[in-house]
Coordinates of C-alpha atoms in Angstrom, one line a residue:
M1 CA 0.0 0.0 0.0
R2 CA 1.4 3.3 -1.1
L3 CA 1.3 6.1 1.5
A4 CA -0.4 9.3 0.3
L5 CA 1.8 12.4 0.7
P6 CA 0.3 15.7 1.7
Q7 CA -0.3 18.1 -1.2
W8 CA 2.5 20.5 -0.3
A9 CA 5.1 17.7 -0.5
G10 CA 4.6 17.5 -4.2
T11 CA 5.8 21.0 -5.1
L12 CA 9.1 21.6 -6.8
A13 CA 10.1 24.3 -4.3
V14 CA 9.6 22.0 -1.3
K15 CA 11.4 19.1 -3.0
A16 CA 14.3 21.4 -3.9
A17 CA 14.5 22.9 -0.4
L18 CA 14.5 19.4 1.1
F19 CA 17.2 18.3 -1.2
I20 CA 19.4 21.3 -0.5
T21 CA 18.8 20.9 3.2
V22 CA 19.7 17.2 3.2
M23 CA 22.8 17.7 1.1
C24 CA 23.9 20.6 3.3
C25 CA 23.4 18.6 6.4
A26 CA 25.3 15.6 4.9
L27 CA 28.2 17.8 3.8
A28 CA 28.3 19.7 7.2
T29 CA 28.2 16.4 9.0
L30 CA 31.0 14.9 6.9
L31 CA 33.2 17.9 7.3
G32 CA 32.5 18.2 11.0
I33 CA 33.4 14.6 11.6
L34 CA 36.6 14.9 9.6
V35 CA 37.6 18.1 11.5
H36 CA 36.6 16.5 14.9
V37 CA 38.5 13.3 14.2
S38 CA 41.6 15.1 12.9
V39 CA 41.8 17.6 15.8
T40 CA 41.0 14.9 18.4
N41 CA 43.6 12.6 17.1
Q42 CA 46.2 15.4 17.1
T43 CA 45.2 16.5 20.6
V44 CA 45.1 13.0 22.0
G45 CA 48.4 12.2 20.3
Q46 CA 50.2 15.1 21.8
A47 CA 48.8 14.3 25.3
R48 CA 49.8 10.6 24.9
D49 CA 53.4 11.6 23.8
R50 CA 53.7 13.8 26.9
A51 CA 52.4 11.1 29.2
L52 CA 54.7 8.5 27.7
A53 CA 57.7 10.9 28.0
R54 CA 57.0 11.5 31.7
L55 CA 56.5 7.8 32.2
E56 CA 59.9 7.2 30.6
D57 CA 61.5 9.8 33.0
A58 CA 59.7 8.3 36.0
T59 CA 60.9 4.8 35.0
R60 CA 64.5 5.9 34.8
A61 CA 64.2 7.8 38.1
F62 CA 62.7 4.7 39.8
E63 CA 65.4 2.4 38.4
A64 CA 68.1 4.9 39.6
G65 CA 66.5 5.0 43.1
D66 CA 65.7 8.7 42.7
T67 CA 62.5 10.4 44.0
L68 CA 59.6 10.1 41.6
A69 CA 58.4 13.3 39.9
P70 CA 55.0 14.8 40.9
G71 CA 52.2 12.8 39.2
A72 CA 54.2 9.6 39.0
R73 CA 53.1 6.8 41.4
L74 CA 53.4 3.2 42.0
D75 CA 50.2 1.2 41.9
P76 CA 47.9 4.2 42.2
P77 CA 44.4 2.9 43.3
D78 CA 42.5 5.1 40.8
L79 CA 44.4 3.7 37.7
P80 CA 41.9 2.2 35.2
R81 CA 41.7 -1.6 35.6
S82 CA 42.2 -2.3 31.8
L83 CA 45.4 -0.1 31.8
R84 CA 46.7 -1.8 34.9
D85 CA 46.2 -5.3 33.3
L86 CA 48.0 -4.1 30.2
A87 CA 51.0 -3.0 32.3
L88 CA 51.1 -6.1 34.4
A89 CA 51.2 -8.0 31.1
G90 CA 54.5 -6.3 30.3
D91 CA 53.3 -3.5 27.9
R92 CA 53.1 0.2 28.1
G93 CA 49.9 2.0 27.3
T94 CA 47.8 5.2 27.7
M95 CA 44.2 5.9 28.4
V96 CA 41.9 8.9 29.1
A97 CA 39.6 8.4 32.1
D98 CA 37.8 10.4 34.7
H99 CA 39.7 11.2 37.8
H100 CA 37.6 12.9 40.5
G101 CA 35.3 14.3 37.9
R102 CA 38.1 15.6 35.7
P103 CA 39.5 13.9 32.5
M104 CA 43.0 12.5 33.0
M105 CA 45.5 11.1 30.5
W106 CA 47.1 8.0 32.1
A107 CA 50.3 6.3 31.0
A108 CA 51.4 3.1 32.7
G109 CA 54.1 0.5 32.4
P110 CA 55.5 -2.5 34.3
V111 CA 58.1 -2.2 37.1
D112 CA 58.2 -5.8 38.0
D113 CA 55.8 -8.7 37.9
E114 CA 53.5 -7.3 40.6
R115 CA 53.8 -3.5 40.4
V116 CA 52.9 -0.8 38.0
L117 CA 54.3 2.6 37.5
A118 CA 51.8 5.2 36.3
V119 CA 51.8 8.9 35.4
G120 CA 48.7 11.1 35.2
I121 CA 48.4 14.3 33.2
D122 CA 45.5 16.7 33.5
Y123 CA 43.5 16.4 30.3
S124 CA 40.9 19.1 31.1
Q125 CA 42.3 21.8 28.8
Q126 CA 42.4 19.4 25.8
A127 CA 38.9 18.2 26.5
R128 CA 37.6 21.8 26.7
T129 CA 39.4 22.6 23.5
I130 CA 37.7 19.6 21.7
D131 CA 34.3 20.5 23.2
G132 CA 34.7 24.1 22.0
L133 CA 35.6 22.9 18.6
D134 CA 32.5 20.7 18.4
R135 CA 30.3 23.6 19.4
A136 CA 32.0 25.8 16.8
I137 CA 31.4 23.2 14.2
L138 CA 27.7 22.9 15.1
W139 CA 27.1 26.6 15.1
S140 CA 29.0 27.2 11.8
S141 CA 27.3 24.2 10.2
G142 CA 23.9 25.5 11.3
L143 CA 24.6 29.0 9.9
A144 CA 26.0 27.6 6.7
I145 CA 23.0 25.3 6.2
G146 CA 20.6 28.2 6.9
A147 CA 22.3 30.6 4.5
T148 CA 22.5 27.9 1.8
V149 CA 18.8 27.0 2.2
L150 CA 17.8 30.6 2.0
V151 CA 19.9 31.3 -1.1
G152 CA 18.7 28.0 -2.7
A153 CA 15.1 28.7 -1.8
F154 CA 15.3 32.1 -3.3
A155 CA 16.8 30.7 -6.5
V156 CA 14.3 27.9 -6.7
T157 CA 11.4 30.2 -6.0
R158 CA 12.3 32.4 -8.9
V159 CA 12.2 29.3 -11.2
T160 CA 9.0 28.0 -9.7
R161 CA 7.4 31.4 -9.9
R162 CA 8.1 31.4 -13.7
L163 CA 6.8 27.8 -14.0
H164 CA 3.6 28.7 -12.1
A165 CA 3.1 31.7 -14.5
T166 CA 3.5 29.4 -17.5
A167 CA 1.1 26.9 -16.0
R168 CA -1.5 29.7 -15.4
V169 CA -1.2 30.8 -19.0
A170 CA -1.6 27.2 -20.2
R171 CA -4.8 26.8 -18.1
R172 CA -6.1 30.1 -19.6
I173 CA -5.5 28.8 -23.1
S174 CA -7.2 25.5 -22.3
G175 CA -10.1 27.5 -21.0
G176 CA -10.5 29.3 -24.3
D177 CA -8.4 32.4 -23.8
L178 CA -6.3 32.2 -26.9
D179 CA -4.9 35.6 -26.4
A180 CA -3.0 34.6 -23.3
R181 CA 0.8 34.6 -23.5
V182 CA 3.6 34.0 -21.1
D183 CA 5.8 36.7 -22.6
D184 CA 8.9 35.7 -20.7
P185 CA 11.5 38.6 -20.9
R186 CA 14.3 36.1 -21.6
T187 CA 12.6 35.0 -24.9
K188 CA 12.6 38.6 -26.2
D189 CA 16.3 39.2 -25.6
P190 CA 18.5 36.8 -27.5
S191 CA 21.6 38.2 -25.7
R192 CA 20.3 36.8 -22.3
P193 CA 21.0 33.1 -21.5
Q194 CA 18.0 31.0 -22.4
D195 CA 17.2 28.5 -19.7
E196 CA 14.8 25.5 -19.8
V197 CA 11.9 27.6 -18.4
A198 CA 12.3 30.2 -21.1
A199 CA 12.3 27.5 -23.7
V200 CA 9.0 26.0 -22.3
A201 CA 7.5 29.5 -22.2
A202 CA 8.5 30.2 -25.8
A203 CA 7.2 26.9 -27.0
L204 CA 3.8 27.5 -25.2
D205 CA 3.5 31.0 -26.8
T206 CA 4.3 29.6 -30.2
M207 CA 1.8 26.8 -29.8
A208 CA -0.9 29.3 -28.6
S209 CA -0.3 31.6 -31.6
S210 CA -0.4 28.7 -34.0
L211 CA -3.6 27.3 -32.4
Q212 CA -5.2 30.7 -32.4
G213 CA -4.4 31.2 -36.1
K214 CA -5.8 27.8 -37.0
L215 CA -9.0 28.2 -34.9
L216 CA -9.6 31.7 -36.4
A217 CA -9.2 30.3 -39.9
E218 CA -11.6 27.5 -39.1
Q219 CA -14.1 30.0 -37.6
R220 CA -13.8 32.3 -40.7
F221 CA -14.2 29.3 -43.0
T222 CA -17.3 28.1 -41.1
A223 CA -18.9 31.5 -41.1
D224 CA -18.1 32.1 -44.8
V225 CA -19.5 28.7 -45.9
A226 CA -22.7 29.3 -43.9
H227 CA -23.2 32.7 -45.3
E228 CA -22.4 31.6 -48.9
L229 CA -24.9 28.7 -48.5
R230 CA -27.7 30.9 -47.2
T231 CA -28.5 32.7 -50.5
P232 CA -28.7 29.6 -52.8
L233 CA -30.6 27.7 -50.1
T234 CA -33.2 30.4 -49.9
G235 CA -33.8 30.1 -53.6
L236 CA -33.7 26.3 -53.5
H237 CA -36.3 26.4 -50.7
A238 CA -38.6 28.7 -52.7
A239 CA -38.2 26.5 -55.8
A240 CA -39.0 23.3 -53.8
E241 CA -42.2 24.9 -52.6
L242 CA -43.3 25.3 -56.3
L243 CA -42.9 21.7 -57.1
P244 CA -46.0 19.6 -57.7
P245 CA -47.2 17.5 -54.8
G246 CA -45.9 14.0 -54.5
R247 CA -43.4 11.8 -52.8
P248 CA -40.3 13.2 -54.7
T249 CA -41.3 16.7 -53.8
E250 CA -41.6 15.7 -50.1
L251 CA -38.1 14.2 -50.2
V252 CA -36.6 17.3 -51.8
Q253 CA -38.3 19.6 -49.3
D254 CA -37.2 17.5 -46.4
R255 CA -33.5 17.6 -47.5
V256 CA -33.7 21.3 -48.2
A257 CA -35.1 21.9 -44.7
A258 CA -32.3 19.7 -43.2
L259 CA -29.7 21.7 -45.2
R260 CA -31.2 25.0 -44.0
T261 CA -31.1 23.8 -40.4
L262 CA -27.5 22.8 -40.8
T263 CA -26.6 26.2 -42.2
E264 CA -28.4 28.0 -39.4
D265 CA -26.5 25.8 -36.9
L266 CA -23.2 26.7 -38.5
L267 CA -24.0 30.4 -38.4
E268 CA -24.9 30.1 -34.7
I269 CA -21.7 28.2 -33.9
S270 CA -19.7 30.8 -35.8
R271 CA -21.3 33.6 -33.7
L272 CA -20.6 31.6 -30.5
D273 CA -17.0 31.1 -31.5
T274 CA -16.4 34.8 -31.8
G275 CA -17.2 35.2 -28.0
R276 CA -19.2 38.4 -28.7
E277 CA -22.7 37.1 -27.8
R278 CA -24.5 39.2 -25.2
V279 CA -27.4 38.1 -23.1
E280 CA -30.8 39.9 -22.9
L281 CA -31.9 39.4 -19.4
D282 CA -35.6 39.1 -18.4
S283 CA -37.4 37.5 -15.4
E284 CA -38.7 34.1 -16.3
P285 CA -40.4 31.3 -14.3
L286 CA -38.3 28.3 -15.1
A287 CA -41.0 25.7 -14.9
A288 CA -43.3 27.6 -17.4
L289 CA -40.3 28.0 -19.7
A290 CA -39.6 24.3 -19.6
E291 CA -43.2 23.3 -20.3
R292 CA -43.2 25.8 -23.2
V293 CA -40.1 24.2 -24.7
V294 CA -41.6 20.7 -24.4
R295 CA -44.8 21.8 -26.2
A296 CA -42.8 23.5 -29.0
S297 CA -40.7 20.3 -29.5
G298 CA -43.9 18.3 -30.2
T299 CA -42.4 15.3 -28.4
E300 CA -43.7 13.1 -25.6
T301 CA -41.6 14.5 -22.8
E302 CA -42.6 14.4 -19.2
V303 CA -42.0 17.6 -17.2
V304 CA -41.4 17.1 -13.4
V305 CA -41.3 20.3 -11.3
V306 CA -39.7 19.6 -7.9
R307 CA -39.2 23.3 -7.1
D308 CA -39.9 26.2 -9.3
V309 CA -37.8 29.4 -9.4
V310 CA -37.8 32.8 -11.2
L311 CA -34.6 33.6 -12.9
E312 CA -33.0 36.6 -14.5
T313 CA -31.9 35.0 -17.8
D314 CA -32.0 35.2 -21.6
R315 CA -35.2 33.4 -22.5
R316 CA -34.3 32.7 -26.1
R317 CA -31.0 31.2 -25.3
L318 CA -32.3 29.1 -22.5
E319 CA -35.1 27.8 -24.7
R320 CA -32.5 26.9 -27.3
V321 CA -30.4 25.0 -24.8
L322 CA -33.4 23.0 -23.4
G323 CA -34.8 22.4 -26.8
N324 CA -31.6 21.0 -28.1
L325 CA -31.3 18.7 -25.0
V326 CA -34.8 17.4 -25.5
A327 CA -34.4 16.9 -29.2
N328 CA -31.1 15.1 -28.7
A329 CA -32.7 12.8 -26.0
H330 CA -35.5 11.8 -28.4
K331 CA -33.2 11.5 -31.5
H332 CA -30.3 9.5 -30.0
G333 CA -31.9 8.0 -26.8
R334 CA -35.1 6.1 -26.0
G335 CA -38.2 7.0 -24.0
P336 CA -39.4 7.9 -21.6
V337 CA -37.7 11.3 -21.6
V338 CA -38.0 13.3 -18.4
L339 CA -37.3 17.0 -17.9
T340 CA -36.9 17.8 -14.3
V341 CA -36.9 21.3 -12.8
D342 CA -35.4 21.5 -9.3
G343 CA -34.8 25.2 -8.5
P344 CA -32.0 26.5 -10.8
V345 CA -31.0 22.9 -11.8
V346 CA -32.7 21.4 -14.9
T347 CA -32.0 17.8 -15.9
V348 CA -33.0 16.0 -19.1
R349 CA -32.8 12.2 -19.0
D350 CA -33.6 9.5 -21.5
H351 CA -33.5 5.7 -21.1
G352 CA -31.3 4.8 -24.0
V353 CA -27.8 3.5 -24.2
G354 CA -26.3 6.7 -22.8
Y355 CA -23.8 9.2 -24.0
P356 CA -20.5 7.9 -25.7
E357 CA -17.5 7.8 -23.4
Y358 CA -15.7 10.6 -25.3
L359 CA -18.6 12.9 -24.7
V360 CA -18.8 12.3 -21.0
A361 CA -15.1 12.7 -20.7
H362 CA -14.4 15.7 -23.0
G363 CA -17.8 17.2 -23.9
P364 CA -19.6 17.3 -27.2
Q365 CA -17.5 17.7 -30.4
R366 CA -19.0 19.2 -33.5
F367 CA -19.8 16.8 -36.4
R368 CA -19.0 13.7 -34.3
T369 CA -21.5 11.0 -33.6
E370 CA -21.1 7.4 -32.6
G371 CA -23.0 4.2 -32.2
G372 CA -24.8 4.5 -35.6
A373 CA -26.5 7.7 -34.6
K374 CA -27.7 10.0 -37.4
G375 CA -27.3 13.7 -37.6
H376 CA -24.6 16.3 -37.9
G377 CA -23.7 16.4 -34.2
L378 CA -24.1 20.1 -33.6
G379 CA -27.1 20.2 -31.2
L380 CA -25.2 19.5 -28.0
T381 CA -22.3 21.7 -29.1
I382 CA -24.7 24.7 -29.6
A383 CA -26.4 23.9 -26.2
L384 CA -23.0 24.0 -24.5
G385 CA -22.0 27.2 -26.2
Q386 CA -25.3 28.9 -25.3
A387 CA -25.1 27.7 -21.7
E388 CA -21.6 29.3 -21.4
V389 CA -23.0 32.6 -22.8
L390 CA -25.7 32.4 -20.0
G391 CA -23.0 31.8 -17.4
A392 CA -24.6 28.3 -16.7
R393 CA -22.8 25.0 -16.4
L394 CA -23.9 22.1 -18.6
T395 CA -22.6 18.6 -17.8
F396 CA -23.2 15.2 -19.3
A397 CA -23.3 11.9 -17.6
N398 CA -24.8 8.4 -17.8
A399 CA -27.3 7.1 -15.2
V400 CA -26.3 4.0 -13.2
D401 CA -29.4 2.1 -14.4
G402 CA -29.0 3.2 -18.0
G403 CA -29.7 6.3 -20.0
A404 CA -28.2 9.7 -20.7
V405 CA -28.5 12.6 -18.2
A406 CA -27.8 16.2 -19.1
T407 CA -27.7 18.6 -16.2
L408 CA -28.0 22.4 -16.6
T409 CA -27.1 24.5 -13.6
L410 CA -28.2 28.1 -13.9
R411 CA -27.0 31.0 -11.8

């Protein structure tokens, strides 16, 4: 089972700060240990040499029958047991041990088979020197780590701030703001060093410009085609009305009507794509509007009012959204189709096979239909665009027990 880390642990700044801190601590610890070991070895070595030199002088004085120098004694009772055993075994040695609460450097050697000659040197000064060195290492390491972390955090924060700015622009672009640009100053001055963040920002700006150009070209093409088709379709519709009654005439008129509907849909999408649509607000009871939409659709749609509400909205656009949802439910789903009004939330549900997976995941895509469905696939696209103009949220999902559910949340 993988442990879930807190959200802050995933940021680049925190990871970089932790990495810098760990590396600084490791480096400070390594250097501190090296300095401590080196100075301690040197200090202990000097004290050992002095103790052994005094032991040598004391041994010569003892052998000559002279008086022992201060600090030299035979079989001192406070001599460490391990050092006494070493001397009785015939070897000389040294050891640092506490003597009445103070550190003492002992040097001991054999005199005969049963006695030991020992010399003690006060080791307090050397111990204080090593303790002071350790404290200095700790303080200097702490200051060095703090300064390094601050400098590193400042440098990393500058990078992450630029990355966050790039991410915000990317989100704006994905939300439809194709005019958004990072405009990193480094990308505009070739003489400045171009780091990886600047490269990403430049690539994002280039991508946004290219995408904007392609979308604008597509929008112009859609609008131009729709406008160009409008005039000949008007004449074609008038000519179809003059044909003699009969089955061929009905087929021609039906196809002309479908082509006119497609042209009007394309014109509406081109207007929505420009982002210049403005709402005309008016007070409207939502339940009455929903019932009017169902009557105008001429379909067998059940209207369920859980809670009515009066909204300030654009009646024409809202009727267009609900009408397209009802028409799509009857065209691509199966009955019964139910339109439910629950305050500012309107749901349209059928009992068919449900929406395709791509539509639930990414929303409707123009001219795309699946599962053998017929039509040009613009109804839900227009409904979504008009809902955005109204400031509403339109979502698509599939019911657990089957069927498609479109939910319109008005504000």
